[in-house]
Amino acid sequence: MSAVFIISAPSGSGKSTLVKRVLSNDPALLFSVSYTTRRPRGLEKDGESYCYISREEFQARMARDEFLECAEVFGNYYGTHNSVWKRALEEGKDLLLDIDVQGAQQLKERIPEAVSIFVLAPSRAVLEQRLRARGEDSEPVVQKRLAGAAREIRNYARYDYVVVNDRVEQAVANLEAIIRAERLRRERMEERMRPILETFGEIL
Ligand code: ADP
Ligand code: 5GP
């Protein structure tokens, strides 16, 4: 059974940076490419970072119940397509989702065994610095994201794990440790256990 890892963080915390690193080190993880109505930023590519669609198309897909979860974030719609979960199961991979706190809550209701991880910058000042350093948002957008951060951080207690993104290497190692430990849960080890138990025939 595939594991599902939800990663949420206030914008600018460094979540995309960490997710990219974790994905490049771990071919058994499938990244859930979301649908969004926001425009591509910087070097983002359609179908890779997101699938970019119009508000009309998003609403039509929502009406057809195509999303596992969806939410409006900073004035744009974002959603996880139903097909990603099916694809992870078919490919025997674990699914990694980068979604906001509203989406994380919806997904936990649909997939209770999903593991949720909240990523935090070490302080508000550092978060502000990172938002500006990224250089992709205008001043009003930076202010909107900072106000949003304060709201999102209040939800950290709903998550299973917290990773503070101070040094990238340490934060990546902590994310990888969470993923490794979750994969070793007894429930996920059943398939691996079966042939081992068979060698102890009399206890079965
Ligand atoms: P998010 O996906 O959470 O919005 P990004 O990954 O785009 O954030 O990171 C925001 C900015 O902070 C980027 O310029 C990124 O290079 C930088 N950054 C990310 N993690 C760290 C870190 N641990 N230390 C310093 N800068 C970082
Ligand atoms: P950004 O525009 O900076 O890429 O993302 C803004 C916010 O939307 C982030 O908090 C990100 O996690 C969230 N997000 C991205 N994709 C999805 C999704 O499919 N569903 C939900 N609920 N949030 C998403």
mmCIF file of C-alpha atoms and ligand atoms in Angstrom:
data_model
loop_
_atom_site.group_PDB
_atom_site.id
_atom_site.type_symbol
_atom_site.label_atom_id
_atom_site.label_comp_id
_atom_site.label_asym_id
_atom_site.label_seq_id
_atom_site.Cartn_x
_atom_site.Cartn_y
_atom_site.Cartn_z
ATOM 1 C CA MET A 1 0.000 0.000 0.000
ATOM 2 C CA SER A 2 1.394 3.379 -0.985
ATOM 3 C CA ALA A 3 2.128 5.936 1.719
ATOM 4 C CA VAL A 4 0.856 9.489 1.343
ATOM 5 C CA PHE A 5 2.986 12.395 2.566
ATOM 6 C CA ILE A 6 1.404 15.842 2.818
ATOM 7 C CA ILE A 7 3.764 18.794 3.139
ATOM 8 C CA SER A 8 2.396 22.230 4.023
ATOM 9 C CA ALA A 9 4.190 25.452 4.852
ATOM 10 C CA PRO A 10 3.616 29.176 4.742
ATOM 11 C CA SER A 11 4.757 30.491 1.359
ATOM 12 C CA GLY A 12 8.490 31.323 1.396
ATOM 13 C CA SER A 13 9.415 28.794 4.106
ATOM 14 C CA GLY A 14 11.464 26.861 1.565
ATOM 15 C CA LYS A 15 9.070 23.986 1.024
ATOM 16 C CA SER A 16 9.609 23.770 -2.770
ATOM 17 C CA THR A 17 13.381 23.793 -2.243
ATOM 18 C CA LEU A 18 13.129 20.916 0.249
ATOM 19 C CA VAL A 19 10.594 18.950 -1.808
ATOM 20 C CA LYS A 20 12.798 19.176 -4.922
ATOM 21 C CA ARG A 21 15.784 17.843 -2.969
ATOM 22 C CA VAL A 22 13.838 14.995 -1.388
ATOM 23 C CA LEU A 23 12.322 13.975 -4.747
ATOM 24 C CA SER A 24 15.666 13.969 -6.526
ATOM 25 C CA ASN A 25 17.083 11.633 -3.848
ATOM 26 C CA ASP A 26 14.112 9.242 -3.803
ATOM 27 C CA PRO A 27 12.770 7.615 -7.000
ATOM 28 C CA ALA A 28 10.088 5.766 -4.998
ATOM 29 C CA LEU A 29 8.268 9.061 -4.387
ATOM 30 C CA LEU A 30 5.702 10.366 -6.850
ATOM 31 C CA PHE A 31 5.083 14.126 -6.722
ATOM 32 C CA SER A 32 1.452 15.133 -7.034
ATOM 33 C CA VAL A 33 1.293 17.828 -9.727
ATOM 34 C CA SER A 34 -1.645 20.052 -8.771
ATOM 35 C CA TYR A 35 -4.017 21.990 -10.966
ATOM 36 C CA THR A 36 -4.019 25.744 -10.443
ATOM 37 C CA THR A 37 -5.561 28.894 -11.862
ATOM 38 C CA ARG A 38 -2.485 30.999 -11.005
ATOM 39 C CA ARG A 39 -0.019 31.945 -13.735
ATOM 40 C CA PRO A 40 3.363 30.188 -14.048
ATOM 41 C CA ARG A 41 6.184 31.835 -12.062
ATOM 42 C CA GLY A 42 9.836 32.056 -13.130
ATOM 43 C CA LEU A 43 11.001 28.805 -14.696
ATOM 44 C CA GLU A 44 7.897 26.790 -13.819
ATOM 45 C CA LYS A 45 6.729 24.460 -16.584
ATOM 46 C CA ASP A 46 3.173 23.383 -17.348
ATOM 47 C CA GLY A 47 2.654 19.762 -16.288
ATOM 48 C CA GLU A 48 5.767 19.797 -14.087
ATOM 49 C CA SER A 49 5.244 22.351 -11.318
ATOM 50 C CA TYR A 50 1.493 22.613 -11.895
ATOM 51 C CA CYS A 51 -1.098 22.086 -14.608
ATOM 52 C CA TYR A 52 -2.188 25.649 -15.361
ATOM 53 C CA ILE A 53 -5.858 26.042 -16.227
ATOM 54 C CA SER A 54 -8.438 28.845 -16.339
ATOM 55 C CA ARG A 55 -10.911 29.524 -13.513
ATOM 56 C CA GLU A 56 -13.715 28.327 -15.802
ATOM 57 C CA GLU A 57 -11.981 25.017 -16.448
ATOM 58 C CA PHE A 58 -11.186 24.602 -12.752
ATOM 59 C CA GLN A 59 -14.810 25.190 -11.802
ATOM 60 C CA ALA A 60 -15.977 22.714 -14.452
ATOM 61 C CA ARG A 61 -13.582 20.069 -13.110
ATOM 62 C CA MET A 62 -14.715 20.826 -9.549
ATOM 63 C CA ALA A 63 -18.342 20.340 -10.624
ATOM 64 C CA ARG A 64 -17.365 16.956 -12.109
ATOM 65 C CA ASP A 65 -15.840 16.048 -8.719
ATOM 66 C CA GLU A 66 -12.404 15.506 -10.260
ATOM 67 C CA PHE A 67 -10.447 16.732 -7.232
ATOM 68 C CA LEU A 68 -9.387 14.722 -4.211
ATOM 69 C CA GLU A 69 -9.185 18.081 -2.435
ATOM 70 C CA CYS A 70 -9.156 21.694 -3.541
ATOM 71 C CA ALA A 71 -8.953 25.159 -2.036
ATOM 72 C CA GLU A 72 -8.651 28.836 -2.846
ATOM 73 C CA VAL A 73 -5.264 30.213 -1.791
ATOM 74 C CA PHE A 74 -4.250 33.867 -2.263
ATOM 75 C CA GLY A 75 -7.063 34.384 -4.776
ATOM 76 C CA ASN A 76 -6.320 31.346 -6.941
ATOM 77 C CA TYR A 77 -7.741 27.857 -7.004
ATOM 78 C CA TYR A 78 -5.510 24.847 -6.382
ATOM 79 C CA GLY A 79 -6.530 21.197 -6.485
ATOM 80 C CA THR A 80 -5.226 17.631 -6.376
ATOM 81 C CA HIS A 81 -6.621 15.491 -9.173
ATOM 82 C CA ASN A 82 -8.192 12.144 -8.249
ATOM 83 C CA SER A 83 -5.942 10.343 -10.729
ATOM 84 C CA VAL A 84 -2.702 10.980 -8.770
ATOM 85 C CA TRP A 85 -3.635 8.599 -5.969
ATOM 86 C CA LYS A 86 -4.603 5.910 -8.482
ATOM 87 C CA ARG A 87 -1.338 6.429 -10.340
ATOM 88 C CA ALA A 88 0.737 6.093 -7.147
ATOM 89 C CA LEU A 89 -1.016 2.820 -6.338
ATOM 90 C CA GLU A 90 -0.512 1.491 -9.885
ATOM 91 C CA GLU A 91 3.178 2.443 -9.916
ATOM 92 C CA GLY A 92 3.723 1.151 -6.371
ATOM 93 C CA LYS A 93 5.090 4.542 -5.316
ATOM 94 C CA ASP A 94 4.527 6.742 -2.302
ATOM 95 C CA LEU A 95 2.760 10.012 -2.991
ATOM 96 C CA LEU A 96 4.140 13.412 -1.948
ATOM 97 C CA LEU A 97 1.746 16.355 -1.955
ATOM 98 C CA ASP A 98 2.599 20.022 -1.523
ATOM 99 C CA ILE A 99 -0.745 21.491 -0.472
ATOM 100 C CA ASP A 100 -2.050 24.186 1.856
ATOM 101 C CA VAL A 101 -3.603 23.695 5.306
ATOM 102 C CA GLN A 102 -7.204 23.593 3.982
ATOM 103 C CA GLY A 103 -6.267 20.900 1.453
ATOM 104 C CA ALA A 104 -4.314 18.948 4.081
ATOM 105 C CA GLN A 105 -7.397 18.807 6.280
ATOM 106 C CA GLN A 106 -9.632 17.636 3.411
ATOM 107 C CA LEU A 107 -7.120 14.982 2.394
ATOM 108 C CA LYS A 108 -6.755 13.663 5.952
ATOM 109 C CA GLU A 109 -10.526 13.150 5.966
ATOM 110 C CA ARG A 110 -10.375 11.174 2.691
ATOM 111 C CA ILE A 111 -7.128 9.316 3.474
ATOM 112 C CA PRO A 112 -6.789 9.183 7.296
ATOM 113 C CA GLU A 113 -3.484 7.284 7.169
ATOM 114 C CA ALA A 114 -1.845 10.151 5.227
ATOM 115 C CA VAL A 115 1.199 11.531 7.050
ATOM 116 C CA SER A 116 1.253 15.317 7.396
ATOM 117 C CA ILE A 117 4.370 17.442 7.791
ATOM 118 C CA PHE A 118 4.460 21.166 8.543
ATOM 119 C CA VAL A 119 7.546 23.088 7.396
ATOM 120 C CA LEU A 120 8.474 26.329 9.131
ATOM 121 C CA ALA A 121 11.106 29.019 8.576
ATOM 122 C CA PRO A 122 13.061 29.710 11.793
ATOM 123 C CA SER A 123 11.358 33.125 12.295
ATOM 124 C CA ARG A 124 9.042 35.672 10.699
ATOM 125 C CA ALA A 125 12.043 37.877 9.835
ATOM 126 C CA VAL A 126 13.728 34.990 7.997
ATOM 127 C CA LEU A 127 10.473 34.174 6.194
ATOM 128 C CA GLU A 128 10.193 37.792 5.034
ATOM 129 C CA GLN A 129 13.831 37.750 3.903
ATOM 130 C CA ARG A 130 13.238 34.554 1.883
ATOM 131 C CA LEU A 131 10.089 35.903 0.246
ATOM 132 C CA ARG A 132 12.014 38.986 -0.885
ATOM 133 C CA ALA A 133 15.127 36.992 -1.885
ATOM 134 C CA ARG A 134 12.993 34.850 -4.186
ATOM 135 C CA GLY A 135 12.238 38.083 -6.028
ATOM 136 C CA GLU A 136 9.105 36.739 -7.674
ATOM 137 C CA ASP A 137 6.388 38.640 -5.845
ATOM 138 C CA SER A 138 5.461 42.328 -5.785
ATOM 139 C CA GLU A 139 5.404 44.142 -2.413
ATOM 140 C CA PRO A 140 1.606 43.779 -1.933
ATOM 141 C CA VAL A 141 1.889 40.044 -2.668
ATOM 142 C CA VAL A 142 4.752 39.692 -0.141
ATOM 143 C CA GLN A 143 2.548 41.424 2.472
ATOM 144 C CA LYS A 144 -0.375 39.143 1.595
ATOM 145 C CA ARG A 145 1.828 36.054 1.952
ATOM 146 C CA LEU A 146 3.182 37.251 5.340
ATOM 147 C CA ALA A 147 -0.336 37.818 6.659
ATOM 148 C CA GLY A 148 -1.307 34.385 5.301
ATOM 149 C CA ALA A 149 1.720 32.842 7.052
ATOM 150 C CA ALA A 150 0.499 33.984 10.464
ATOM 151 C CA ARG A 151 -2.899 32.370 9.766
ATOM 152 C CA GLU A 152 -1.403 29.125 8.473
ATOM 153 C CA ILE A 153 1.059 28.744 11.356
ATOM 154 C CA ARG A 154 -1.869 28.575 13.782
ATOM 155 C CA ASN A 155 -2.714 25.215 12.165
ATOM 156 C CA TYR A 156 0.647 23.567 12.775
ATOM 157 C CA ALA A 157 -0.763 21.549 15.704
ATOM 158 C CA ARG A 158 -2.988 19.569 13.314
ATOM 159 C CA TYR A 159 0.110 18.061 11.662
ATOM 160 C CA ASP A 160 1.897 14.828 12.562
ATOM 161 C CA TYR A 161 5.414 16.255 12.173
ATOM 162 C CA VAL A 162 7.148 19.640 12.126
ATOM 163 C CA VAL A 163 10.369 20.428 10.231
ATOM 164 C CA VAL A 164 12.140 23.743 10.857
ATOM 165 C CA ASN A 165 13.900 24.825 7.682
ATOM 166 C CA ASP A 166 16.951 26.563 9.099
ATOM 167 C CA ARG A 167 19.798 24.843 7.236
ATOM 168 C CA VAL A 168 18.604 23.147 4.030
ATOM 169 C CA GLU A 169 20.722 19.994 4.520
ATOM 170 C CA GLN A 170 19.394 19.419 8.037
ATOM 171 C CA ALA A 171 15.787 20.029 6.981
ATOM 172 C CA VAL A 172 16.135 17.612 4.020
ATOM 173 C CA ALA A 173 17.653 14.985 6.335
ATOM 174 C CA ASN A 174 14.753 15.422 8.774
ATOM 175 C CA LEU A 175 12.156 15.049 6.012
ATOM 176 C CA GLU A 176 13.918 11.940 4.764
ATOM 177 C CA ALA A 177 14.009 10.532 8.295
ATOM 178 C CA ILE A 178 10.231 10.981 8.627
ATOM 179 C CA ILE A 179 9.639 9.265 5.274
ATOM 180 C CA ARG A 180 11.978 6.390 6.152
ATOM 181 C CA ALA A 181 10.384 5.828 9.563
ATOM 182 C CA GLU A 182 6.858 5.893 8.143
ATOM 183 C CA ARG A 183 7.826 3.322 5.507
ATOM 184 C CA LEU A 184 9.007 1.026 8.300
ATOM 185 C CA ARG A 185 5.643 1.062 10.092
ATOM 186 C CA ARG A 186 4.474 -2.470 10.810
ATOM 187 C CA GLU A 187 1.328 -2.054 8.638
ATOM 188 C CA ARG A 188 3.487 -1.186 5.634
ATOM 189 C CA MET A 189 5.875 -4.074 6.306
ATOM 190 C CA GLU A 190 3.217 -6.814 6.018
ATOM 191 C CA GLU A 191 4.166 -7.791 2.452
ATOM 192 C CA ARG A 192 7.860 -7.939 3.338
ATOM 193 C CA MET A 193 7.061 -9.884 6.519
ATOM 194 C CA ARG A 194 5.006 -12.634 4.842
ATOM 195 C CA PRO A 195 7.866 -14.649 3.273
ATOM 196 C CA ILE A 196 9.928 -14.194 6.437
ATOM 197 C CA LEU A 197 7.076 -15.514 8.590
ATOM 198 C CA GLU A 198 6.654 -18.428 6.203
ATOM 199 C CA THR A 199 10.166 -19.569 7.044
ATOM 200 C CA PHE A 200 8.884 -19.881 10.629
ATOM 201 C CA GLY A 201 5.921 -21.948 9.366
ATOM 202 C CA GLU A 202 4.794 -23.187 12.777
ATOM 203 C CA ILE A 203 3.870 -19.672 14.048
ATOM 204 C CA LEU A 204 1.478 -18.956 11.157
HETATM 205 P P1 ADP B 1 8.184 27.927 -0.711
HETATM 206 O O1 ADP B 1 8.092 26.828 -1.709
HETATM 207 O O2 ADP B 1 7.956 27.471 0.687
HETATM 208 O O3 ADP B 1 7.301 29.102 -1.047
HETATM 209 P P2 ADP B 1 10.905 28.342 -1.757
HETATM 210 O O4 ADP B 1 11.432 26.957 -1.789
HETATM 211 O O5 ADP B 1 10.544 29.010 -3.045
HETATM 212 O O6 ADP B 1 9.688 28.487 -0.707
HETATM 213 O O7 ADP B 1 11.991 29.208 -0.970
HETATM 214 C C1 ADP B 1 11.885 30.628 -0.800
HETATM 215 C C2 ADP B 1 13.297 31.245 -0.920
HETATM 216 O O8 ADP B 1 14.073 30.867 0.206
HETATM 217 C C3 ADP B 1 14.036 30.778 -2.170
HETATM 218 O O9 ADP B 1 14.781 31.877 -2.683
HETATM 219 C C4 ADP B 1 14.964 29.670 -1.625
HETATM 220 O O10 ADP B 1 16.147 29.552 -2.392
HETATM 221 C C5 ADP B 1 15.276 30.181 -0.206
HETATM 222 N N1 ADP B 1 15.522 29.114 0.787
HETATM 223 C C6 ADP B 1 14.848 27.944 0.941
HETATM 224 N N2 ADP B 1 15.322 27.250 2.003
HETATM 225 C C7 ADP B 1 16.332 27.994 2.529
HETATM 226 C C8 ADP B 1 17.233 27.819 3.653
HETATM 227 N N3 ADP B 1 17.186 26.749 4.442
HETATM 228 N N4 ADP B 1 18.141 28.793 3.886
HETATM 229 C C9 ADP B 1 18.195 29.902 3.094
HETATM 230 N N5 ADP B 1 17.385 30.136 2.024
HETATM 231 C C10 ADP B 1 16.462 29.196 1.751
HETATM 232 P P1 5GP B 2 2.324 28.704 -4.791
HETATM 233 O O1 5GP B 2 1.420 29.597 -5.573
HETATM 234 O O2 5GP B 2 3.309 29.488 -3.942
HETATM 235 O O3 5GP B 2 2.971 27.648 -5.628
HETATM 236 O O4 5GP B 2 1.409 27.900 -3.759
HETATM 237 C C1 5GP B 2 0.566 28.594 -2.886
HETATM 238 C C2 5GP B 2 -0.025 27.612 -1.885
HETATM 239 O O5 5GP B 2 -0.904 26.684 -2.541
HETATM 240 C C3 5GP B 2 1.016 26.748 -1.159
HETATM 241 O O6 5GP B 2 0.659 26.754 0.223
HETATM 242 C C4 5GP B 2 0.846 25.383 -1.762
HETATM 243 O O7 5GP B 2 1.154 24.363 -0.832
HETATM 244 C C5 5GP B 2 -0.651 25.392 -2.046
HETATM 245 N N1 5GP B 2 -1.044 24.374 -3.041
HETATM 246 C C6 5GP B 2 -0.387 23.955 -4.137
HETATM 247 N N2 5GP B 2 -1.069 22.986 -4.766
HETATM 248 C C7 5GP B 2 -2.180 22.768 -4.027
HETATM 249 C C8 5GP B 2 -3.295 21.861 -4.143
HETATM 250 O O8 5GP B 2 -3.405 21.046 -5.045
HETATM 251 N N3 5GP B 2 -4.256 21.948 -3.191
HETATM 252 C C9 5GP B 2 -4.193 22.828 -2.152
HETATM 253 N N4 5GP B 2 -5.173 22.809 -1.252
HETATM 254 N N5 5GP B 2 -3.166 23.686 -2.011
HETATM 255 C C10 5GP B 2 -2.177 23.656 -2.939
#
